Amino acid sequence: MFTYYFDLALRSLKRNKVLTALMVLAIAVGIGASMTTLTVMHLLSGDPLPGRSGHIYYPQVDATPAGYTKGGPLDMLDYRSAVDLWSARRADRQALIAGSDVKVSAPGSNQPPVMRPMLATTADFFPMFDVPFRYGSSWTTADDAARARVAVISASLNDRLFGGRNSVGRTLHLKDSDVRIVGVLDAWRPSPLFYDVRGGRFAQGQTAGFYGKPEDVFMPFFGALEVNAGNFWQFTCWGKVTTPGRLQNQPCVWVGLWVQLESASRAADYRAFIASYAREQKALGRFAETRVRMMHLMQWLDFNHVVPSDVKLQTWLAFAFLAICLFNTIGLLLAKFLRRGGEIGVRRALGASRRAVFAQCLVEAGVVGLVGGIGGWLLTLAGLWLVRRQPVEYADMAHLDLGMFGVTFALAIAASLLAGVLPALRASRVTPALQLKTL
Amino acid sequence: MHLRHILRALGRHRIAVGLLVLEIAFSCAVVCNALFLIGTRLERMQRPTGVDEMHVVEVGVRSVTPGTPEATMAQTRTDLARLRALPGVSDAVVANPTLFGDSVSFSSVRLRDDAKAPSLPVAQYFGGAPLARTLGLKLASGRWFRPDEFVGYDALQNDTSAVPVIISRALARHLFPGQDAAGQTIYAFGTNRVVGVVDRLVQPMDYGAAGGYDYAMMFPVDLPYSRGTYLMRVDDPARRQAVIGQALQALKANGPLRLIAPRYATTLEAARAKYYRNDRAMAWLLVGVSLLLLLVTALGIVGLSSFWVGQRRRQIGIRRAIGASRADIRRYFQAENFLIATGGIALGMALAYGINLVLMRHYELGRLPGYYLPIGSVALWVLGQLAVLGPALRAAAVPPVVATRAA
């Protein structure tokens, strides 16, 4: 029966090519617009660490003077609190992070020195965030303690400096120091660059910067502070900075701490631990507040409103657009079915049930959806190509994956069936006698 | 026109008419809001900075090997002398931050020397003596900094006792409503006497924590090049690119190995274009979507009107046979479309305000100004009439003889 209806649908669609083309075009354009924005939304609002993001937490304490901040603690930690919490080793894994730009060159390479972002971090960073290695591996906790002059570099820096060859054991010149390369990362592009997300609630929705590329150089935290002293970035300061970029004893927050806690009870314990740390520091007179905050990764991303407001707006716009395309399709289908009133009347008089007429009309609508879906898929590819040409940090990641490819067709057919229901109902209620009389 | 007849005829096609009304209403609502969004983006992109942007170029230089502060400062002075000597350059200065750059720094401004007094974060600029001339800032009241008021960057770090300040007029109005701010004192970097007020000075970039975009202040600080960016004033805007090239060469030739990349050398005009590129892209996207939306709506009107014309061929024939002219038939369909469009627009207005309320809640967006509604209505009326013209003309072409044929 279905193949017969399918055949009928094709014949009917061929009969009035202009109307068919209009419907297909409306569905295609609506699907193209909404799938382009939906793909970008999917890309930007996804979980950067699927399966483990629920175990990754961002603990915060507040070292600012009384009354300095309203609400919770600032988005990063001061050096002493960060190092205290990290050295306590109360979590299953813990990593400090601090950012800076560092001058990078490779002895023996003819490339001129370049400034590259460097992440000062600790050994747990790599296993905790499941960072893939192409060559070599992470440094060890012993290297952290020894302030070792070792580094892990990104695939792109390895390509630039060493032509993509295994550079483990080679020397890298960072500012004025030589460090030994122990690992080279594989392609790694978390979306967003979750561990560097902070300050989002002050960004007025302009958060595309959270989707940039990971740093090119990773170095043991304490070693990096020595190697690149004077260049570290602060999140903010509440007093005068006497040694900019060398922030260990400055009234600044600039260090992030990420911890992995495998169970809810471990998380509760850790929460209690930072709360007691804050109380103890207040008793010592170093803290004015005992406020703490500890969100898991997805909560933290949400708290920072990572999805840029422009992208959300575009998604709404695209769906409003799809809705209008649907109204359009409903109207055109209605016109098409009712124009065939006579034909439907004959079928009904010959014994076709209302249900059969309804099914036939819906199949026709579905065929329109399928063809519109193909058009929508092509338009989505074109739309994503346009997104890739935009000057935004996430541009290079905008591709249609298999899942979204499926969603494109599902959405197209669902939309056209939805649009077909009302016209098909009307068509199935055609009274045979009246139609036959006017034939 | 017999509107009553048209209405009665429409009553027989309630579903189709309802669909058209809804489609027009939705289009009207979305287009009104899209136009409003485009308007706000354009307004944002055209915000003046108070700086004579067409005449300013910037070159950022970074040191490779750290020298003593004295050596860096001496290097800065010779650099500036070279830059000022370039043909077409009337002034050069080191400033921090730069407009449309990627950094901004704030100081808490208080009116009393008391850490507990209410404070306002205000964006600050540091720069040497020719800063105001280089940027082409205009003084509203008070005076510029005197040459003896400039302090070194390191002196500023160690002693902030009494650096004077020049503030923007918007900030002056906010802090000292109804008074002349020149001569007053604020507490930002120690105790700062306001010596002058400039017409307009803005934050180098938007940043949520600040009070207002046009609240800004500047301090007289002689920065070393490593802590700022070279700004040059070019008399002839056509020579800006040439000046950038010459400046890069002059800096390369003068002094030790430094990072002097064309990437960090740009005209302020280009920096503005780059800063607002997302807004521009969004505005174009909204324009594109609005046009597509209107196109889809027009196609819907064409489709349904054609269907009605086909359905009523016999009635049209009868009307023609009993004396209606072609123009009568054409006008009938035009009037019908006008009625439907009017219904859609009326519903669309309400919907437009509804969407605006949602947008206001989720985005920092103002209330939809009333004048977008007539724009939206006229657009949809015109669109409807254009879309219906084809089918209406086809209807008018139906010959009276159709009436005599069997249905």
Coordinates of N, CA and C in Angstrom, one line a residue, chain A residues 249-419:
Chain A
N249 N 53.0 36.8 45.3 CA 52.7 37.5 46.5 C 51.9 38.7 46.3
Q250 N 51.1 38.7 45.2 CA 50.3 39.9 44.9 C 48.8 39.8 45.3
P251 N 48.1 40.9 45.5 CA 46.7 40.8 45.8 C 45.9 40.4 44.6
C252 N 46.1 39.3 44.0 CA 45.5 39.0 42.7 C 44.9 37.6 42.7
V253 N 43.9 37.4 41.9 CA 43.5 36.0 41.6 C 43.9 35.7 40.2
W254 N 44.6 34.6 40.1 CA 45.1 34.2 38.7 C 45.4 32.8 38.5
V255 N 45.1 31.9 39.5 CA 45.4 30.5 39.4 C 44.0 29.7 39.5
G256 N 43.9 28.8 38.6 CA 42.7 27.9 38.6 C 43.0 26.6 39.2
L257 N 42.1 26.0 39.9 CA 42.3 24.6 40.4 C 41.1 23.8 39.9
W258 N 41.5 22.7 39.2 CA 40.5 21.7 38.8 C 40.7 20.4 39.6
V259 N 39.7 19.8 40.1 CA 39.8 18.5 40.8 C 38.9 17.5 40.2
Q260 N 39.3 16.3 40.3 CA 38.4 15.2 39.9 C 38.0 14.4 41.2
L261 N 36.7 14.2 41.4 CA 36.2 13.6 42.6 C 35.2 12.5 42.1
E262 N 35.6 11.2 42.4 CA 34.9 10.1 41.7 C 33.5 9.8 42.2
S263 N 33.2 10.2 43.4 CA 31.8 9.9 43.9 C 31.2 11.1 44.6
A264 N 29.9 11.0 44.8 CA 29.2 12.1 45.4 C 29.7 12.3 46.8
S265 N 30.1 11.2 47.5 CA 30.5 11.4 48.9 C 31.9 12.0 48.9
R266 N 32.7 11.7 47.9 CA 34.1 12.3 47.8 C 33.9 13.8 47.6
A267 N 32.9 14.2 46.7 CA 32.6 15.6 46.4 C 32.1 16.3 47.7
A268 N 31.3 15.6 48.5 CA 30.8 16.2 49.7 C 31.9 16.5 50.7
D269 N 32.8 15.5 50.7 CA 34.0 15.6 51.6 C 34.8 16.8 51.2
Y270 N 35.0 16.9 49.8 CA 35.9 18.0 49.4 C 35.3 19.4 49.7
R271 N 33.9 19.4 49.5 CA 33.2 20.7 49.8 C 33.5 21.0 51.3
A272 N 33.4 20.0 52.2 CA 33.6 20.3 53.6 C 35.1 20.7 53.8
F273 N 36.0 20.1 53.0 CA 37.4 20.5 53.2 C 37.6 21.9 52.8
I274 N 37.1 22.4 51.7 CA 37.4 23.8 51.3 C 36.7 24.7 52.3
A275 N 35.5 24.3 52.8 CA 34.8 25.2 53.7 C 35.6 25.3 55.0
S276 N 36.2 24.2 55.4 CA 37.0 24.3 56.7 C 38.3 25.0 56.4
Y277 N 38.8 24.9 55.2 CA 40.0 25.7 54.9 C 39.7 27.2 54.9
A278 N 38.6 27.6 54.4 CA 38.2 29.0 54.4 C 38.0 29.5 55.9
R279 N 37.4 28.6 56.7 CA 37.2 29.0 58.1 C 38.6 29.2 58.8
E280 N 39.4 28.2 58.5 CA 40.8 28.3 59.2 C 41.5 29.5 58.7
Q281 N 41.4 29.9 57.4 CA 42.1 31.0 56.9 C 41.5 32.3 57.5
K282 N 40.2 32.3 57.8 CA 39.6 33.5 58.4 C 40.1 33.6 59.8
A283 N 40.2 32.5 60.5 CA 40.7 32.5 61.8 C 42.1 33.0 61.9
L284 N 42.9 32.7 60.8 CA 44.3 33.2 60.8 C 44.3 34.6 60.3
G285 N 43.2 35.2 59.9 CA 43.2 36.6 59.5 C 43.5 36.8 58.1
R286 N 43.7 35.8 57.3 CA 44.1 36.0 55.9 C 42.8 36.2 55.0
F287 N 41.7 35.5 55.4 CA 40.5 35.7 54.7 C 39.6 36.6 55.4
A288 N 38.8 37.4 54.7 CA 37.7 38.2 55.4 C 36.4 37.4 55.3
E289 N 36.3 36.6 54.3 CA 35.0 35.9 54.1 C 35.3 34.4 54.1
T290 N 34.2 33.6 54.4 CA 34.3 32.2 54.4 C 33.5 31.6 53.2
R291 N 33.2 32.5 52.3 CA 32.4 32.0 51.2 C 33.2 31.0 50.3
V292 N 32.6 30.0 49.9 CA 33.2 29.0 48.9 C 32.2 28.7 47.9
R293 N 32.7 28.2 46.8 CA 31.8 27.7 45.7 C 32.5 26.5 45.1
M294 N 31.8 25.5 44.7 CA 32.3 24.4 44.0 C 31.3 23.8 43.1
M295 N 31.5 24.1 41.8 CA 30.6 23.6 40.8 C 31.2 22.5 40.0
H296 N 30.4 21.6 39.5 CA 31.0 20.6 38.6 C 31.1 21.3 37.2
L297 N 31.8 20.6 36.3 CA 32.2 21.3 35.0 C 31.0 21.9 34.3
M298 N 29.9 21.1 34.1 CA 28.8 21.6 33.3 C 28.1 22.8 34.0
Q299 N 28.0 22.7 35.3 CA 27.4 23.8 36.1 C 28.3 25.0 35.9
W300 N 29.6 24.9 35.9 CA 30.5 26.0 35.8 C 30.3 26.6 34.4
L301 N 30.2 25.8 33.3 CA 30.0 26.3 32.0 C 28.7 27.1 31.9
D302 N 27.7 26.5 32.5 CA 26.4 27.1 32.5 C 26.4 28.5 33.3
F303 N 27.1 28.5 34.4 CA 27.3 29.7 35.2 C 28.0 30.8 34.4
N304 N 28.8 30.4 33.5 CA 29.6 31.4 32.7 C 28.9 31.7 31.4
H305 N 27.7 31.2 31.2 CA 26.9 31.4 30.0 C 27.8 31.2 28.8
V306 N 28.3 30.0 28.6 CA 29.3 29.8 27.6 C 28.8 30.0 26.2
V307 N 27.5 29.6 26.0 CA 27.0 29.7 24.6 C 26.8 31.2 24.3
P308 N 27.4 31.8 23.3 CA 27.3 33.2 23.0 C 25.9 33.6 22.7
S309 N 25.5 34.7 23.2 CA 24.0 35.1 23.1 C 23.7 35.3 21.6
D310 N 24.6 35.7 20.8 CA 24.3 35.8 19.3 C 23.9 34.5 18.7
V311 N 24.5 33.4 19.2 CA 24.2 32.1 18.6 C 22.8 31.7 19.1
K312 N 22.5 32.0 20.3 CA 21.1 31.6 20.8 C 20.1 32.4 20.0
L313 N 20.4 33.7 19.8 CA 19.5 34.5 19.0 C 19.3 33.9 17.6
Q314 N 20.4 33.5 17.0 CA 20.3 33.0 15.7 C 19.4 31.7 15.7
T315 N 19.6 30.9 16.7 CA 18.8 29.7 16.8 C 17.3 30.0 16.8
W316 N 16.9 30.9 17.7 CA 15.5 31.3 17.8 C 15.0 31.8 16.4
L317 N 15.9 32.6 15.8 CA 15.5 33.2 14.6 C 15.2 32.1 13.5
A318 N 16.1 31.1 13.5 CA 16.0 30.1 12.5 C 14.7 29.3 12.8
F319 N 14.4 29.1 14.0 CA 13.2 28.3 14.2 C 11.9 29.1 13.9
A320 N 12.0 30.4 14.2 CA 10.8 31.2 13.8 C 10.7 31.1 12.2
F321 N 11.8 31.1 11.6 CA 11.8 31.0 10.1 C 11.2 29.7 9.7
L322 N 11.6 28.6 10.4 CA 11.1 27.3 10.0 C 9.6 27.3 10.2
A323 N 9.1 27.9 11.3 CA 7.7 28.0 11.6 C 6.9 28.6 10.4
I324 N 7.5 29.7 9.9 CA 6.8 30.4 8.8 C 6.8 29.6 7.6
C325 N 7.9 28.9 7.3 CA 8.0 28.0 6.2 C 6.9 26.9 6.3
L326 N 6.7 26.5 7.6 CA 5.7 25.4 7.8 C 4.3 25.9 7.5
F327 N 4.0 27.1 8.0 CA 2.7 27.7 7.7 C 2.4 27.8 6.2
N328 N 3.5 28.1 5.5 CA 3.5 28.2 4.1 C 3.2 26.9 3.5
T329 N 3.9 25.9 4.0 CA 3.7 24.5 3.4 C 2.3 24.0 3.7
I330 N 1.8 24.3 4.9 CA 0.4 23.9 5.2 C -0.6 24.5 4.2
G331 N -0.4 25.8 4.0 CA -1.3 26.5 3.0 C -1.3 25.8 1.6
L332 N 0.0 25.6 1.2 CA 0.1 25.1 -0.2 C -0.4 23.6 -0.3
L333 N -0.2 22.8 0.7 CA -0.7 21.5 0.7 C -2.2 21.5 0.7
L334 N -2.8 22.4 1.5 CA -4.2 22.5 1.6 C -4.8 22.8 0.2
A335 N -4.1 23.8 -0.5 CA -4.6 24.1 -1.8 C -4.5 22.9 -2.8
K336 N -3.3 22.2 -2.6 CA -3.1 21.1 -3.5 C -4.1 20.0 -3.3
F337 N -4.4 19.6 -2.1 CA -5.3 18.5 -1.8 C -6.7 18.9 -2.2
L338 N -7.1 20.1 -1.9 CA -8.5 20.5 -2.1 C -8.8 20.6 -3.6
R339 N -7.7 21.0 -4.4 CA -7.9 21.1 -5.8 C -8.2 19.7 -6.4
R340 N -7.8 18.7 -5.7 CA -8.0 17.3 -6.2 C -9.3 16.8 -5.5
G341 N -10.2 17.7 -5.1 CA -11.4 17.2 -4.4 C -12.1 16.2 -5.2
G342 N -12.3 16.4 -6.5 CA -13.0 15.5 -7.4 C -12.4 14.1 -7.4
E343 N -11.1 14.1 -7.5 CA -10.4 12.8 -7.5 C -10.5 12.1 -6.2
I344 N -10.4 12.8 -5.1 CA -10.6 12.2 -3.8 C -12.0 11.7 -3.6
G345 N -13.0 12.5 -4.2 CA -14.4 12.1 -4.1 C -14.6 10.8 -4.8
V346 N -14.0 10.6 -6.0 CA -14.1 9.3 -6.7 C -13.6 8.2 -5.9
R347 N -12.4 8.4 -5.3 CA -11.8 7.4 -4.5 C -12.7 7.0 -3.3
R348 N -13.2 8.0 -2.7 CA -14.1 7.7 -1.6 C -15.3 7.0 -2.0
A349 N -15.9 7.4 -3.2 CA -17.1 6.7 -3.7 C -16.8 5.3 -4.0
L350 N -15.6 5.0 -4.5 CA -15.2 3.6 -4.9 C -14.9 2.8 -3.6
G351 N -14.9 3.4 -2.5 CA -14.8 2.6 -1.3 C -13.5 2.8 -0.4
A352 N -12.7 3.8 -0.8 CA -11.6 4.2 0.0 C -12.1 4.8 1.3
S353 N -11.5 4.3 2.5 CA -11.9 4.9 3.8 C -11.2 6.2 3.9
R354 N -11.8 7.0 4.9 CA -11.2 8.3 5.2 C -9.7 8.1 5.6
R355 N -9.5 7.0 6.4 CA -8.1 6.7 6.9 C -7.2 6.6 5.7
A356 N -7.7 5.9 4.6 CA -6.8 5.6 3.5 C -6.5 6.9 2.8
V357 N -7.5 7.8 2.6 CA -7.3 9.1 2.0 C -6.3 9.9 2.8
F358 N -6.5 9.9 4.1 CA -5.6 10.6 5.0 C -4.2 10.1 4.9
A359 N -4.0 8.8 4.9 CA -2.7 8.2 4.7 C -2.0 8.6 3.4
Q360 N -2.8 8.5 2.4 CA -2.3 8.9 1.0 C -1.8 10.3 1.0
C361 N -2.6 11.2 1.6 CA -2.2 12.6 1.7 C -0.9 12.8 2.5
L362 N -0.8 12.1 3.6 CA 0.3 12.2 4.5 C 1.6 11.7 3.8
V363 N 1.4 10.6 3.0 CA 2.6 10.1 2.3 C 3.1 11.2 1.3
E364 N 2.1 11.8 0.7 CA 2.5 12.9 -0.2 C 3.3 14.0 0.5
A365 N 2.8 14.4 1.7 CA 3.5 15.4 2.4 C 4.9 14.9 2.8
G366 N 5.0 13.6 3.2 CA 6.3 13.1 3.6 C 7.3 13.1 2.4
V367 N 6.8 12.8 1.2 CA 7.7 12.9 0.1 C 8.2 14.3 -0.1
V368 N 7.3 15.3 0.0 CA 7.8 16.7 0.0 C 8.8 16.9 1.0
G369 N 8.6 16.4 2.2 CA 9.6 16.5 3.3 C 10.9 15.9 3.0
L370 N 10.9 14.7 2.4 CA 12.1 14.0 2.0 C 12.9 14.8 1.0
V371 N 12.2 15.3 -0.1 CA 12.9 16.1 -1.1 C 13.4 17.4 -0.5
G372 N 12.5 18.0 0.3 CA 12.9 19.2 1.0 C 14.1 19.0 1.9
G373 N 14.2 17.8 2.6 CA 15.3 17.5 3.4 C 16.6 17.4 2.7
I374 N 16.6 16.8 1.5 CA 17.8 16.8 0.7 C 18.3 18.2 0.4
G375 N 17.3 19.1 0.0 CA 17.6 20.5 -0.3 C 18.1 21.1 1.0
G376 N 17.4 20.8 2.2 CA 17.8 21.4 3.4 C 19.2 21.0 3.8
W377 N 19.6 19.7 3.5 CA 20.9 19.2 3.9 C 22.0 20.0 3.1
L378 N 21.7 20.2 1.8 CA 22.7 21.0 0.9 C 22.8 22.4 1.5
L379 N 21.6 23.0 1.8 CA 21.7 24.4 2.3 C 22.4 24.4 3.7
T380 N 22.2 23.3 4.5 CA 22.9 23.3 5.8 C 24.4 23.3 5.5
L381 N 24.9 22.5 4.6 CA 26.3 22.4 4.2 C 26.8 23.8 3.8
A382 N 26.0 24.5 3.0 CA 26.3 25.8 2.5 C 26.4 26.8 3.7
G383 N 25.4 26.6 4.6 CA 25.3 27.5 5.8 C 26.5 27.3 6.7
L384 N 26.9 26.0 6.9 CA 28.1 25.8 7.8 C 29.4 26.3 7.1
W385 N 29.4 26.2 5.8 CA 30.5 26.8 5.1 C 30.6 28.3 5.4
L386 N 29.5 28.9 5.4 CA 29.5 30.4 5.7 C 29.9 30.6 7.1
V387 N 29.5 29.7 8.1 CA 29.9 29.9 9.5 C 31.4 29.7 9.6
R388 N 32.0 28.8 8.8 CA 33.4 28.6 8.9 C 34.2 29.8 8.4
R389 N 33.6 30.6 7.6 CA 34.2 31.8 7.1 C 34.1 33.0 8.0
Q390 N 33.3 32.8 9.1 CA 33.1 33.9 10.0 C 34.3 34.0 10.9
P391 N 34.6 35.2 11.3 CA 35.8 35.4 12.2 C 35.5 35.1 13.6
V392 N 35.1 33.9 13.9 CA 34.8 33.5 15.3 C 35.7 32.3 15.6
E393 N 36.0 32.1 16.9 CA 36.9 31.1 17.4 C 36.5 29.7 17.1
Y394 N 35.2 29.5 17.1 CA 34.7 28.1 16.8 C 34.5 27.8 15.4
A395 N 34.9 28.7 14.5 CA 34.6 28.6 13.1 C 35.1 27.2 12.5
D396 N 36.3 26.9 12.9 CA 36.9 25.7 12.3 C 36.2 24.4 12.7
M397 N 35.4 24.5 13.7 CA 34.8 23.2 14.2 C 33.4 23.0 13.6
A398 N 32.9 24.0 12.8 CA 31.5 23.9 12.4 C 31.4 22.9 11.2
H399 N 31.1 21.6 11.5 CA 30.9 20.6 10.5 C 29.7 19.8 10.8
L400 N 29.1 19.2 9.8 CA 27.9 18.4 10.1 C 28.3 17.0 10.4
D401 N 28.1 16.5 11.6 CA 28.4 15.2 11.9 C 27.3 14.2 11.5
L402 N 27.5 12.9 11.7 CA 26.5 12.0 11.2 C 25.2 12.1 11.9
G403 N 25.3 12.4 13.3 CA 24.1 12.5 14.0 C 23.2 13.7 13.5
M404 N 23.9 14.8 13.3 CA 23.1 16.0 12.8 C 22.6 15.8 11.4
F405 N 23.4 15.0 10.6 CA 22.9 14.6 9.3 C 21.6 13.9 9.4
G406 N 21.5 13.0 10.3 CA 20.2 12.2 10.5 C 19.1 13.2 11.0
V407 N 19.5 14.1 12.0 CA 18.5 15.0 12.5 C 17.9 15.8 11.4
T408 N 18.8 16.2 10.4 CA 18.3 17.1 9.3 C 17.1 16.4 8.6
F409 N 17.3 15.1 8.3 CA 16.2 14.5 7.5 C 15.0 14.2 8.5
A410 N 15.3 13.8 9.7 CA 14.2 13.6 10.6 C 13.4 14.8 10.8
L411 N 14.1 16.0 11.0 CA 13.4 17.2 11.2 C 12.5 17.6 9.9
A412 N 13.1 17.4 8.7 CA 12.5 17.7 7.5 C 11.2 16.9 7.4
I413 N 11.3 15.6 7.6 CA 10.1 14.8 7.4 C 9.1 15.0 8.5
A414 N 9.5 15.2 9.7 CA 8.6 15.5 10.8 C 7.9 16.8 10.5
A415 N 8.6 17.8 10.1 CA 8.0 19.1 9.8 C 7.0 19.0 8.7
S416 N 7.3 18.2 7.7 CA 6.4 18.1 6.5 C 5.1 17.3 6.9
L417 N 5.3 16.3 7.7 CA 4.2 15.5 8.2 C 3.3 16.3 9.1
L418 N 3.9 17.1 9.9 CA 3.2 18.0 10.8 C 2.4 19.0 9.9
A419 N 3.0 19.5 8.9 CA 2.4 20.4 8.0 C 1.2 19.7 7.3

